[in-house]
Structure formats: C-alpha cells, structure tokens
C-alpha cells in the first residue's frame, strides 16, 4: 500500500503548518493545493462533526486516505464564543483581521481573558470510513492588542499558557511544539502509520 494521504484543506497557511509537523521523506502528503477538492459546508454543531464530514466527503471524492481538521477558539468571558465559528466570526465573507478586530472589541473592558484553542482531526480511509479522531488543546489568554506578524488566524492575539508572547511572535518550531493542531497531529500520525502497515 502506498504511503500517501490527503489533507482536506485549501488553506495554504494550514497546509504548510501540517506538512512541517508531519514531514517525513518517505510520505507523500497531498492537499487542496495539489488536487481539486469538493467544497464541504461546515454545518455540523461540533468540531468532531465538521472534521468527520470534511474527511469523509473528500476521501470519497478523491479516493485518497484523508485527514481533515476543524478548529475552534473558545473564550471564557464570551461563554465560549467564537467557538466552532472562529473562522467566520465576523461574517461569512470576513478575513482574519476582521475576526480579530471583532473579538478584541468584544473584550475591550474585560479583565479575565482566558481562552483555549481546540482542534479535532479525523482520518478516513479512501472509502470514507472513519479510522480515528484525535483532539489537541492549547490553553492561554487573549492579548489586549495585536502583537507579532507570524502565523495566521488569531495567532497574534493569543498568548499560550506559560508564555508572555503571542503565537504571532513565536518561531514556527515553538508554535508547532505547543499548538493545539500540533498536539492533535502528533496523536493521529501513529494511527495513520498503523493503518498503512495493515
């Protein structure tokens, strides 16, 4: 069995991050930058649901073993918002800057700014059958203002627990070591390798 799997995403930043974390010379990691992937509406009510839907739909459409992730940002003072809607918090056609601006505005007079990122990654075989799902969590807090120009999404307003810098100020190596996505990928990669040994 060939050692090749697909990342069900066309997000260049996310793909680069995943490929760096999982890099191994004897694996071929494909993505939406290599193939024409179907649009998948993220209409489920959980990270797990969206992750599974994306992985299953793309695996069936391409005939490739597929991983798909869904990520949320959960802010304590906002009763968990933006949650699973983090990517489109400021509206359907918003960009990363719009999302950050809205979140900072909502937390303008808030002192306790605890938050956490959660990522769920699901792995499906080429038949769209779920092999496994893994979750990674990174706790921290929302900064007062944007700091740093690395990363993407909410990186330059999120300070991980135990650190004084935002993710947007950190090197890729440190971020990938402590991030929610990095933790989930490190859990799921052994399951992917196990699958290909069958």
Short mmCIF file of C-alpha atoms in Angstrom, two decimals:
data_model
loop_
_atom_site.label_atom_id
_atom_site.label_comp_id
_atom_site.label_asym_id
_atom_site.label_seq_id
_atom_site.Cartn_x
_atom_site.Cartn_y
_atom_site.Cartn_z
CA UNK A 1 0.00 0.00 0.00
CA UNK A 2 1.43 3.39 -0.96
CA UNK A 3 2.15 5.77 1.88
CA UNK A 4 0.14 8.74 0.69
CA UNK A 5 -2.65 10.69 2.32
CA UNK A 6 -4.53 13.90 1.67
CA UNK A 7 -5.06 16.99 3.80
CA UNK A 8 -8.64 18.13 3.16
CA UNK A 9 -7.84 21.82 3.02
CA UNK A 10 -7.03 24.56 0.55
CA UNK A 11 -5.76 26.89 3.29
CA UNK A 12 -2.13 27.50 2.33
CA UNK A 13 -1.06 28.51 5.86
CA UNK A 14 -2.68 25.49 7.49
CA UNK A 15 -1.28 23.07 4.89
CA UNK A 16 2.26 24.38 5.35
CA UNK A 17 1.94 24.08 9.12
CA UNK A 18 0.67 20.49 8.93
CA UNK A 19 3.30 19.45 6.40
CA UNK A 20 6.09 20.82 8.59
CA UNK A 21 4.81 18.98 11.66
CA UNK A 22 4.35 15.68 9.80
CA UNK A 23 7.31 15.94 7.43
CA UNK A 24 8.85 12.59 6.57
CA UNK A 25 10.76 11.90 3.38
CA UNK A 26 9.02 8.58 2.66
CA UNK A 27 5.50 10.02 2.82
CA UNK A 28 3.58 11.84 0.14
CA UNK A 29 1.24 14.42 1.64
CA UNK A 30 -1.27 15.86 -0.83
CA UNK A 31 -3.60 18.81 -0.28
CA UNK A 32 -6.10 21.13 -1.88
CA UNK A 33 -3.14 22.86 -3.50
CA UNK A 34 -2.45 19.65 -5.46
CA UNK A 35 -5.97 18.45 -6.21
CA UNK A 36 -9.36 19.97 -6.92
CA UNK A 37 -11.28 19.28 -3.72
CA UNK A 38 -15.05 19.47 -3.32
CA UNK A 39 -16.50 22.34 -1.27
CA UNK A 40 -17.74 21.00 2.06
CA UNK A 41 -20.22 23.05 4.07
CA UNK A 42 -19.21 23.06 7.73
CA UNK A 43 -22.75 22.85 9.08
CA UNK A 44 -22.26 20.40 11.94
CA UNK A 45 -22.63 21.50 15.57
CA UNK A 46 -19.22 20.33 16.79
CA UNK A 47 -15.56 20.24 15.82
CA UNK A 48 -15.81 16.47 15.63
CA UNK A 49 -18.80 16.63 13.29
CA UNK A 50 -17.23 19.10 10.88
CA UNK A 51 -13.91 17.27 10.89
CA UNK A 52 -15.56 13.94 10.08
CA UNK A 53 -17.79 15.41 7.38
CA UNK A 54 -14.83 17.01 5.60
CA UNK A 55 -12.61 13.92 5.80
CA UNK A 56 -15.36 11.56 4.63
CA UNK A 57 -16.56 13.78 1.76
CA UNK A 58 -13.08 14.45 0.40
CA UNK A 59 -11.94 10.82 0.76
CA UNK A 60 -14.95 9.61 -1.22
CA UNK A 61 -14.46 12.29 -3.89
CA UNK A 62 -10.73 11.67 -4.40
CA UNK A 63 -10.23 8.02 -3.50
CA UNK A 64 -7.42 9.06 -1.13
CA UNK A 65 -6.97 8.37 2.56
CA UNK A 66 -7.75 11.77 4.07
CA UNK A 67 -7.25 13.81 7.21
CA UNK A 68 -9.40 16.85 7.95
CA UNK A 69 -9.34 19.18 10.89
CA UNK A 70 -11.72 21.64 12.44
CA UNK A 71 -10.53 24.21 14.92
CA UNK A 72 -12.30 26.48 17.38
CA UNK A 73 -11.33 29.29 19.73
CA UNK A 74 -13.26 29.29 22.99
CA UNK A 75 -13.20 32.44 25.15
CA UNK A 76 -14.37 32.09 28.75
CA UNK A 77 -15.71 35.64 29.13
CA UNK A 78 -17.79 35.26 25.95
CA UNK A 79 -19.41 31.99 27.08
CA UNK A 80 -17.25 30.02 24.66
CA UNK A 81 -17.58 32.26 21.61
CA UNK A 82 -16.43 32.30 18.85
CA UNK A 83 -16.15 28.53 19.36
CA UNK A 84 -16.65 26.43 16.24
CA UNK A 85 -17.43 29.60 14.27
CA UNK A 86 -13.94 31.07 14.79
CA UNK A 87 -13.07 31.09 11.08
CA UNK A 88 -16.13 33.16 10.14
CA UNK A 89 -16.78 35.02 13.40
CA UNK A 90 -17.12 38.43 11.76
CA UNK A 91 -19.36 37.13 8.96
CA UNK A 92 -19.34 34.74 6.01
CA UNK A 93 -17.01 36.86 3.86
CA UNK A 94 -14.73 38.08 6.63
CA UNK A 95 -10.96 37.74 6.78
CA UNK A 96 -8.59 37.01 9.67
CA UNK A 97 -8.20 40.71 10.51
CA UNK A 98 -11.99 41.18 10.72
CA UNK A 99 -12.27 38.28 13.17
CA UNK A 100 -9.50 39.61 15.41
CA UNK A 101 -10.97 43.11 15.38
CA UNK A 102 -14.40 41.86 16.42
CA UNK A 103 -13.01 39.68 19.21
CA UNK A 104 -10.81 42.43 20.65
CA UNK A 105 -13.74 44.86 20.56
CA UNK A 106 -15.93 42.42 22.49
CA UNK A 107 -13.22 42.03 25.14
CA UNK A 108 -12.42 45.77 25.36
CA UNK A 109 -13.29 46.18 29.05
CA UNK A 110 -12.79 42.56 30.12
CA UNK A 111 -10.03 41.77 32.61
CA UNK A 112 -10.13 37.97 32.69
CA UNK A 113 -9.33 36.89 29.14
CA UNK A 114 -8.86 33.12 29.49
CA UNK A 115 -9.33 31.13 26.29
CA UNK A 116 -8.31 27.94 24.58
CA UNK A 117 -7.88 26.60 21.08
CA UNK A 118 -9.13 23.10 20.28
CA UNK A 119 -8.52 21.11 17.12
CA UNK A 120 -10.09 17.80 16.15
CA UNK A 121 -8.51 15.84 13.30
CA UNK A 122 -10.27 12.88 11.70
CA UNK A 123 -8.65 10.28 9.48
CA UNK A 124 -10.75 8.38 6.92
CA UNK A 125 -9.73 5.64 4.51
CA UNK A 126 -10.37 6.00 0.74
CA UNK A 127 -13.86 4.55 1.22
CA UNK A 128 -14.75 7.41 3.58
CA UNK A 129 -14.75 5.15 6.63
CA UNK A 130 -13.57 6.78 9.83
CA UNK A 131 -10.35 5.26 11.16
CA UNK A 132 -9.90 7.59 14.14
CA UNK A 133 -10.23 11.13 15.52
CA UNK A 134 -7.79 12.93 17.81
CA UNK A 135 -8.05 16.22 19.70
CA UNK A 136 -5.45 18.76 20.74
CA UNK A 137 -5.98 21.69 23.13
CA UNK A 138 -3.87 24.76 23.88
CA UNK A 139 -4.85 26.97 26.82
CA UNK A 140 -3.96 30.63 27.14
CA UNK A 141 -5.48 34.09 27.04
CA UNK A 142 -6.42 36.80 24.58
CA UNK A 143 -3.96 39.70 24.40
CA UNK A 144 -5.02 43.34 24.77
CA UNK A 145 -3.88 44.15 21.23
CA UNK A 146 -2.35 42.50 18.19
CA UNK A 147 1.35 41.71 18.56
CA UNK A 148 3.59 39.89 16.05
CA UNK A 149 3.26 39.15 12.37
CA UNK A 150 3.86 35.41 12.17
CA UNK A 151 1.29 32.67 11.80
CA UNK A 152 -2.32 33.28 10.77
CA UNK A 153 -5.83 33.50 12.15
CA UNK A 154 -5.88 34.59 15.79
CA UNK A 155 -2.16 33.91 16.36
CA UNK A 156 -1.13 37.49 17.08
CA UNK A 157 -3.75 37.99 19.80
CA UNK A 158 -3.35 34.62 21.58
CA UNK A 159 -0.81 34.17 24.40
CA UNK A 160 -0.31 30.49 25.31
CA UNK A 161 -0.35 29.48 28.96
CA UNK A 162 3.14 29.73 30.46
CA UNK A 163 4.35 32.24 27.86
CA UNK A 164 4.44 36.03 27.63
CA UNK A 165 4.49 36.28 23.84
CA UNK A 166 1.67 35.77 21.36
CA UNK A 167 1.80 32.93 18.85
CA UNK A 168 2.38 35.64 16.25
CA UNK A 169 5.73 36.44 17.89
CA UNK A 170 6.93 32.84 18.18
CA UNK A 171 9.07 30.78 15.85
CA UNK A 172 7.33 28.04 13.88
CA UNK A 173 9.28 25.41 15.83
CA UNK A 174 7.96 26.56 19.21
CA UNK A 175 4.44 27.11 17.95
CA UNK A 176 4.23 23.67 16.32
CA UNK A 177 5.50 22.07 19.52
CA UNK A 178 2.84 23.57 21.79
CA UNK A 179 -0.10 24.24 19.47
CA UNK A 180 -3.49 22.56 19.50
CA UNK A 181 -3.03 21.40 15.90
CA UNK A 182 0.46 20.12 16.60
CA UNK A 183 -0.78 18.07 19.56
CA UNK A 184 -3.64 16.57 17.56
CA UNK A 185 -1.33 15.71 14.64
CA UNK A 186 1.18 14.03 16.93
CA UNK A 187 -1.61 11.85 18.28
CA UNK A 188 -3.05 10.90 14.90
CA UNK A 189 0.14 10.27 12.93
CA UNK A 190 0.89 6.95 14.71
CA UNK A 191 -2.65 5.85 13.77
CA UNK A 192 -2.01 6.79 10.13
CA UNK A 193 1.23 4.80 10.14
CA UNK A 194 -0.56 1.85 11.73
CA UNK A 195 -3.21 1.96 9.01
CA UNK A 196 -0.64 1.84 6.22
CA UNK A 197 1.03 -1.21 7.79
CA UNK A 198 -2.16 -3.26 7.51
#
